Amino acid sequence: MIKYPLRVTILCVGVGLIALGCFIALAIVEGFPDLVAIAVLSALALYAGNRAVDFPDGTKFSAGFMIEAAAVVAFTAAGSLLGSLIVGMFCGLSIANLRDRDWRRVSFNVGNFGLATLAAAVVFALFPSSWMNSPPLLIAAAILLTAVFFVVNDGLVAVVLSMMTGEPVASTAREMASSTFQSLPFAILGVFLGRLYLDVGVVIVPLFVVPIFVAREIFASYVALKRSHDDTVRILIGALETKDKYTAGHAERVAMFANYIGLELGLAPKRLERLRLAALMHDVGKLVVPNHLLNKPGRLTEAEFAQVRLHESVSAEILTRIDFLAPVAPSALSEYTRFSPVADEKGQPIEPHIVAVADAFDAMTSTRSYRKALSQSTAFRELRENAGKQFHPRVVDALIVAIEIRHEEYGAGHEAQVHDFAVEPPAAGLGSAGLGDLLAEESGRDSDSPEVTAT
Amino acid sequence: MSQIQRTIATASVITVGLACFAVGTGLASTTFTIAVLAAAMLVGELLELRPPERAAVPLSYAVVLMLLRAASPGEFLVAVIAVELGAFVLRPAPNVATRAELFAQRIIAAAVALGLYQLVISVADSQSKQIVLGALALAGIGELLVDEVVFSLQTRRLDLSWRGRSGELALVTSGMLMAVGYAGLEGKGGIGLWALLLFSVPLLAAWYSFERLAVIRRTYTQTLQALSIVPELGGLVREGHAERVAVLALEMGRDLSLDPRELEYLEAASLLHHLGHVCLDDPSVLGRPVDPSEVAQASAAMLRQAQFLAPAAELLSPDPLPFGGGSRSQTSVSGQVLRVASAFDELSEGGDARSLDGAVEVLYSGPGYVYDPRVLAALERVLERRSLVPAAL
């Protein structure tokens, strides 16, 4: 259970009490509005508020605001502010918080949503009623309602959050503001639901909410299945890491660097997702390489070497079998990812080159069985020297820019994992034995220049 | 951008442009309105809701309901035929025969919708709230029924259950909402073409979600299948073993009427039951024996790391206890199915009829009565069915 500072407790209870006070005052002054409308809209608000979809990027999306906007329009036009307050309070009532007996949160959320909706209703009551007959003016009203609602709602949340974290209210509020506009489509639909409710009655409600809730459920199953897919890919990575402990975290880091490069090059979200999975899975083929070869301390024989090299074609074969990843399957082949200006002009996909650079950078900045990690500046130099020869120059530039603007540091002295060695490997250079250097030698043979190749 | 995407984008822009022009200038003559709706229908023809394991339904079915309210029967039919001719040309379907079939199917669906709507309205002789809503709902269901009939004729499978029908539900309710929003009910609440602009948004959101779901479903299945061949690529298991076991296990699972959830786990576990082999310290190559319980344990340990696959991991029993007595409770039916399917595939290497029979016999007389006789009976039934349809082998 979270420990709340005293002033947070006071604020939470206070918000709840103010909402309760408004409820009592309005009930006395104006009486209860249409009970069917209250029951239907409150039930929907409760349902929608508790069935938010968690997006993979951490934001939440709920249709609750649509119901609140509908309530504001329908009840205000019927001369009731109380209806909006009640529906708002139900929208803020979280079943999870009730189950946890987190009463401060319950009080704060119920009060906050109720008061924000009430504020929107008060503003809406100031509009001339002729607005109701003009769709463009109703849309304008929806924008205003959204603004009022979020000034109150986000404002109060920002105050509480800044009390908890100690960060200034303004910056917390600014962070929240971006998600506000995502709710605007719901607000627009909501005002029209409210208007049609007035004209047509309660039958309009199911017609309105069913498509939205279907979309919501299907989207939620998409998000859930995406998570299980990620889990499955992670199984693979876990298996790879048990085979070769020096590569712990390698796949995840390659995916991260690939994402940096992809963002820098302005790839579309779909391509970024494809790139991420390709980067995670680029070494999958290593699963078929026997453990003793992966961890062999000395030199590999020709036959053993051939067996190890097989992993690239196995990885490519596996990626090819997944339609979504098939276009970037060559990411796993070191021959393909060598930069060639001719191929570049032909408009071949850039993803394999991104994976190659991310892979090489992480290999250089991590400790391997045959050498210690290089420093970041050495790794950058290697990449720059081989740009246009082994690596795609635009990709190399993008990686360096992306890491520099983030002020991040990888390589010697900045590794996530500390390795203990019986015999310390050499601190610099490519070392003398092991898989990586054999691959480096192999690729060096055709270009006459010493190069770095990731394993 | 592909050809079809360009077409859809162009048609959408035209639709929205016309609609905005109409609502902006107040120039909403009937002809103009019908033209806008026809353009919207054309977009809807090219966008289909594709629920998993159900027939795809075009979004145009929702616009049809709106058109019923906006046009006279004659205008309705002219518009529908014009739209379907357009769709016939633009549709990405591979050959003319398929296009022609779809053309006929859509015309019939629209005619059924019109017939049902007019029938209800004229029989009741009223435009009251209940009558109009009932007529619209019936018209929407009528369109879907036409599709259902065609689909079950094509697949020779009739499934009238509610499962997987959320997309169709969203389609009909959206269509009704657009129709009600267009002209209102009992003369109140109409907002004209605004209804099309606003109320198509939730339907498009549903469509988008279905598309994303379809992509991730395919990717997920293919990832499992790709993983399943890793031991084969490493030369640890005979080629195609995992795939064959998965197919056989699913057939047996259906024969034993396992529920869809269990079948899903059974499939995943069958595909991945040898995956752990690659993690063993010194995986032996094909032909040399390796301790099967060790493989099962390693595979189960891998599956357990993924939350979604954890129940599948439980099907990979670490020690193949003989069936009967205490072990009955320890191994689920699905687990038994997997073991029988896997053992059968290993025994029936040749694949011809005699070796299949031999394999079943070996399983029955296995040392210490290892396998559940009910599951073996299911295997026999599946094999018998396969022998009736030789192509299935």
PDB file of C-alpha atoms in Angstrom, chain A residues 135-136 139 185 188-189 192-193 195-196 198-204 206-208 210-212 214-216 218-219 221-226 228-236 238-240 242-243 273 277 281 284 287-292 310 314-315 317-319 321-325, chain B residues 129 133 166-167 169-170 172-174 176-177 180-181 184-185 188-191 194 198-199 201-203 205-210 212-213 215-227 229-231 233-236 272 275 278-283 302-309:
ATOM      1  CA  PRO A 135     -23.744  20.536 -35.673  1.00  0.00           C
ATOM      2  CA  PRO A 136     -20.704  22.812 -36.236  1.00  0.00           C
ATOM      3  CA  ILE A 139     -18.525  20.470 -32.251  1.00  0.00           C
ATOM      4  CA  PRO A 185     -13.099  12.545 -30.660  1.00  0.00           C
ATOM      5  CA  ILE A 188     -17.488  15.192 -30.087  1.00  0.00           C
ATOM      6  CA  LEU A 189     -19.291  11.858 -30.272  1.00  0.00           C
ATOM      7  CA  PHE A 192     -24.081  14.248 -30.323  1.00  0.00           C
ATOM      8  CA  LEU A 193     -25.092  11.299 -28.171  1.00  0.00           C
ATOM      9  CA  ARG A 195     -28.331  15.681 -28.360  1.00  0.00           C
ATOM     10  CA  LEU A 196     -29.856  12.589 -29.948  1.00  0.00           C
ATOM     11  CA  LEU A 198     -32.880  14.486 -25.998  1.00  0.00           C
ATOM     12  CA  ASP A 199     -34.643  14.018 -29.342  1.00  0.00           C
ATOM     13  CA  VAL A 200     -34.927  10.288 -29.705  1.00  0.00           C
ATOM     14  CA  GLY A 201     -34.755   8.990 -26.164  1.00  0.00           C
ATOM     15  CA  VAL A 202     -32.934   6.171 -24.480  1.00  0.00           C
ATOM     16  CA  VAL A 203     -33.073   3.805 -27.490  1.00  0.00           C
ATOM     17  CA  ILE A 204     -30.233   5.759 -29.051  1.00  0.00           C
ATOM     18  CA  PRO A 206     -27.214   1.069 -27.321  1.00  0.00           C
ATOM     19  CA  LEU A 207     -26.845   2.060 -30.973  1.00  0.00           C
ATOM     20  CA  PHE A 208     -24.199   4.493 -29.894  1.00  0.00           C
ATOM     21  CA  VAL A 210     -22.164  -0.924 -28.974  1.00  0.00           C
ATOM     22  CA  PRO A 211     -19.811  -0.072 -31.885  1.00  0.00           C
ATOM     23  CA  ILE A 212     -17.521   1.821 -29.549  1.00  0.00           C
ATOM     24  CA  VAL A 214     -16.824  -3.550 -29.728  1.00  0.00           C
ATOM     25  CA  ALA A 215     -13.919  -1.487 -31.055  1.00  0.00           C
ATOM     26  CA  ARG A 216     -12.629  -1.260 -27.505  1.00  0.00           C
ATOM     27  CA  ILE A 218     -11.191  -5.905 -30.147  1.00  0.00           C
ATOM     28  CA  PHE A 219      -8.451  -3.374 -29.598  1.00  0.00           C
ATOM     29  CA  SER A 221      -7.505  -8.269 -27.470  1.00  0.00           C
ATOM     30  CA  TYR A 222      -5.053  -6.910 -30.002  1.00  0.00           C
ATOM     31  CA  VAL A 223      -3.006  -5.340 -27.198  1.00  0.00           C
ATOM     32  CA  ALA A 224      -3.143  -8.567 -25.163  1.00  0.00           C
ATOM     33  CA  LEU A 225      -2.090 -10.742 -28.080  1.00  0.00           C
ATOM     34  CA  LYS A 226       0.726  -8.354 -28.885  1.00  0.00           C
ATOM     35  CA  SER A 228       1.898 -12.569 -25.626  1.00  0.00           C
ATOM     36  CA  HIS A 229       3.772 -12.323 -28.885  1.00  0.00           C
ATOM     37  CA  ASP A 230       6.428 -10.236 -27.179  1.00  0.00           C
ATOM     38  CA  ASP A 231       6.553 -12.812 -24.395  1.00  0.00           C
ATOM     39  CA  THR A 232       7.116 -15.552 -26.938  1.00  0.00           C
ATOM     40  CA  VAL A 233       9.919 -13.660 -28.595  1.00  0.00           C
ATOM     41  CA  ARG A 234      11.400 -13.130 -25.173  1.00  0.00           C
ATOM     42  CA  ILE A 235      11.444 -16.902 -24.586  1.00  0.00           C
ATOM     43  CA  LEU A 236      13.776 -17.147 -27.512  1.00  0.00           C
ATOM     44  CA  GLY A 238      16.102 -16.101 -22.819  1.00  0.00           C
ATOM     45  CA  ALA A 239      17.116 -19.377 -24.453  1.00  0.00           C
ATOM     46  CA  LEU A 240      19.886 -17.656 -26.390  1.00  0.00           C
ATOM     47  CA  THR A 242      21.361 -19.368 -21.366  1.00  0.00           C
ATOM     48  CA  LYS A 243      23.501 -20.704 -24.194  1.00  0.00           C
ATOM     49  CA  GLU A 273       7.709  -2.317 -34.905  1.00  0.00           C
ATOM     50  CA  LEU A 277      11.186  -7.596 -33.774  1.00  0.00           C
ATOM     51  CA  MET A 281      15.353 -12.024 -33.340  1.00  0.00           C
ATOM     52  CA  VAL A 284      17.708 -16.643 -33.284  1.00  0.00           C
ATOM     53  CA  LEU A 287      19.811 -21.676 -30.974  1.00  0.00           C
ATOM     54  CA  VAL A 288      20.919 -24.450 -33.307  1.00  0.00           C
ATOM     55  CA  VAL A 289      24.623 -23.940 -32.648  1.00  0.00           C
ATOM     56  CA  PRO A 290      25.846 -26.410 -30.004  1.00  0.00           C
ATOM     57  CA  ASN A 291      26.748 -24.696 -26.748  1.00  0.00           C
ATOM     58  CA  HIS A 292      30.348 -25.905 -26.674  1.00  0.00           C
ATOM     59  CA  LEU A 310      25.092 -21.624 -40.341  1.00  0.00           C
ATOM     60  CA  VAL A 314      18.831 -20.297 -39.941  1.00  0.00           C
ATOM     61  CA  SER A 315      17.886 -16.896 -38.495  1.00  0.00           C
ATOM     62  CA  GLU A 317      14.936 -18.759 -42.626  1.00  0.00           C
ATOM     63  CA  ILE A 318      12.979 -18.258 -39.407  1.00  0.00           C
ATOM     64  CA  LEU A 319      12.322 -14.570 -40.074  1.00  0.00           C
ATOM     65  CA  ARG A 321       8.491 -17.695 -42.262  1.00  0.00           C
ATOM     66  CA  ILE A 322       6.818 -14.810 -40.417  1.00  0.00           C
ATOM     67  CA  ASP A 323       5.019 -12.693 -43.038  1.00  0.00           C
ATOM     68  CA  PHE A 324       5.296  -9.519 -40.998  1.00  0.00           C
ATOM     69  CA  LEU A 325       9.083  -9.903 -40.735  1.00  0.00           C
TER      70      LEU A 325
ATOM     71  CA  LYS B 129     -39.927   5.041 -33.398  1.00  0.00           C
ATOM     72  CA  LEU B 133     -35.892   0.919 -35.565  1.00  0.00           C
ATOM     73  CA  SER B 166     -19.153  -8.684 -32.296  1.00  0.00           C
ATOM     74  CA  GLY B 167     -18.045  -7.184 -35.611  1.00  0.00           C
ATOM     75  CA  LEU B 169     -23.130  -6.388 -34.148  1.00  0.00           C
ATOM     76  CA  ALA B 170     -21.055  -3.224 -34.442  1.00  0.00           C
ATOM     77  CA  VAL B 172     -25.648  -3.228 -37.707  1.00  0.00           C
ATOM     78  CA  THR B 173     -25.796  -0.859 -34.730  1.00  0.00           C
ATOM     79  CA  SER B 174     -23.553   1.656 -36.521  1.00  0.00           C
ATOM     80  CA  MET B 176     -28.872   1.987 -37.519  1.00  0.00           C
ATOM     81  CA  LEU B 177     -27.252   4.917 -35.731  1.00  0.00           C
ATOM     82  CA  VAL B 180     -31.455   7.401 -37.219  1.00  0.00           C
ATOM     83  CA  GLY B 181     -28.993  10.293 -37.099  1.00  0.00           C
ATOM     84  CA  GLY B 184     -34.144  11.436 -36.836  1.00  0.00           C
ATOM     85  CA  LEU B 185     -37.096   9.502 -35.497  1.00  0.00           C
ATOM     86  CA  LYS B 188     -36.940  14.818 -34.429  1.00  0.00           C
ATOM     87  CA  GLY B 189     -33.194  14.683 -34.134  1.00  0.00           C
ATOM     88  CA  GLY B 190     -32.048  14.508 -37.754  1.00  0.00           C
ATOM     89  CA  ILE B 191     -28.613  15.950 -38.474  1.00  0.00           C
ATOM     90  CA  TRP B 194     -23.305  14.924 -40.352  1.00  0.00           C
ATOM     91  CA  LEU B 198     -19.543  11.519 -37.195  1.00  0.00           C
ATOM     92  CA  PHE B 199     -20.993   8.085 -36.691  1.00  0.00           C
ATOM     93  CA  VAL B 201     -15.869   7.063 -36.789  1.00  0.00           C
ATOM     94  CA  PRO B 202     -16.613   4.298 -34.217  1.00  0.00           C
ATOM     95  CA  LEU B 203     -17.160   1.805 -37.029  1.00  0.00           C
ATOM     96  CA  ALA B 205     -12.205   2.380 -35.205  1.00  0.00           C
ATOM     97  CA  ALA B 206     -13.651  -1.123 -34.941  1.00  0.00           C
ATOM     98  CA  TRP B 207     -12.454  -1.905 -38.452  1.00  0.00           C
ATOM     99  CA  TYR B 208      -8.962  -0.676 -37.597  1.00  0.00           C
ATOM    100  CA  SER B 209      -8.884  -2.802 -34.447  1.00  0.00           C
ATOM    101  CA  PHE B 210      -9.922  -5.902 -36.376  1.00  0.00           C
ATOM    102  CA  ARG B 212      -4.537  -4.928 -36.227  1.00  0.00           C
ATOM    103  CA  LEU B 213      -5.829  -8.018 -34.473  1.00  0.00           C
ATOM    104  CA  VAL B 215      -2.064  -9.022 -38.321  1.00  0.00           C
ATOM    105  CA  ILE B 216      -0.909  -9.837 -34.814  1.00  0.00           C
ATOM    106  CA  ARG B 217      -2.790 -13.162 -34.817  1.00  0.00           C
ATOM    107  CA  ARG B 218      -1.094 -14.224 -38.001  1.00  0.00           C
ATOM    108  CA  THR B 219       2.291 -13.056 -36.759  1.00  0.00           C
ATOM    109  CA  TYR B 220       1.841 -14.862 -33.468  1.00  0.00           C
ATOM    110  CA  THR B 221       0.905 -18.178 -35.077  1.00  0.00           C
ATOM    111  CA  GLN B 222       3.741 -17.876 -37.528  1.00  0.00           C
ATOM    112  CA  THR B 223       6.203 -17.056 -34.763  1.00  0.00           C
ATOM    113  CA  LEU B 224       5.191 -20.234 -32.943  1.00  0.00           C
ATOM    114  CA  GLN B 225       5.522 -22.215 -36.168  1.00  0.00           C
ATOM    115  CA  ALA B 226       8.897 -20.657 -36.918  1.00  0.00           C
ATOM    116  CA  LEU B 227      10.074 -21.503 -33.412  1.00  0.00           C
ATOM    117  CA  ILE B 229      11.275 -25.709 -36.667  1.00  0.00           C
ATOM    118  CA  VAL B 230      14.338 -24.530 -34.708  1.00  0.00           C
ATOM    119  CA  PRO B 231      15.130 -28.054 -33.389  1.00  0.00           C
ATOM    120  CA  LEU B 233      17.032 -26.858 -38.423  1.00  0.00           C
ATOM    121  CA  GLY B 234      19.537 -27.878 -35.788  1.00  0.00           C
ATOM    122  CA  GLY B 235      19.204 -31.503 -36.893  1.00  0.00           C
ATOM    123  CA  LEU B 236      17.824 -32.602 -33.532  1.00  0.00           C
ATOM    124  CA  LEU B 272       7.214 -26.156 -29.038  1.00  0.00           C
ATOM    125  CA  LEU B 275      12.290 -26.472 -28.268  1.00  0.00           C
ATOM    126  CA  VAL B 278      18.397 -26.741 -28.166  1.00  0.00           C
ATOM    127  CA  CYS B 279      19.214 -25.452 -24.702  1.00  0.00           C
ATOM    128  CA  LEU B 280      20.568 -28.695 -23.317  1.00  0.00           C
ATOM    129  CA  ASP B 281      24.270 -28.568 -22.682  1.00  0.00           C
ATOM    130  CA  ASP B 282      25.223 -31.062 -25.316  1.00  0.00           C
ATOM    131  CA  PRO B 283      22.240 -31.690 -27.512  1.00  0.00           C
ATOM    132  CA  MET B 302      11.118 -22.018 -21.546  1.00  0.00           C
ATOM    133  CA  LEU B 303       7.368 -21.844 -22.028  1.00  0.00           C
ATOM    134  CA  ARG B 304       6.844 -20.944 -18.399  1.00  0.00           C
ATOM    135  CA  GLN B 305       8.724 -17.671 -18.937  1.00  0.00           C
ATOM    136  CA  ALA B 306       5.926 -16.393 -21.149  1.00  0.00           C
ATOM    137  CA  GLN B 307       2.807 -15.595 -19.183  1.00  0.00           C
ATOM    138  CA  PHE B 308       0.496 -16.542 -22.023  1.00  0.00           C
ATOM    139  CA  LEU B 309       2.219 -19.867 -22.633  1.00  0.00           C
TER     140      LEU B 309
END
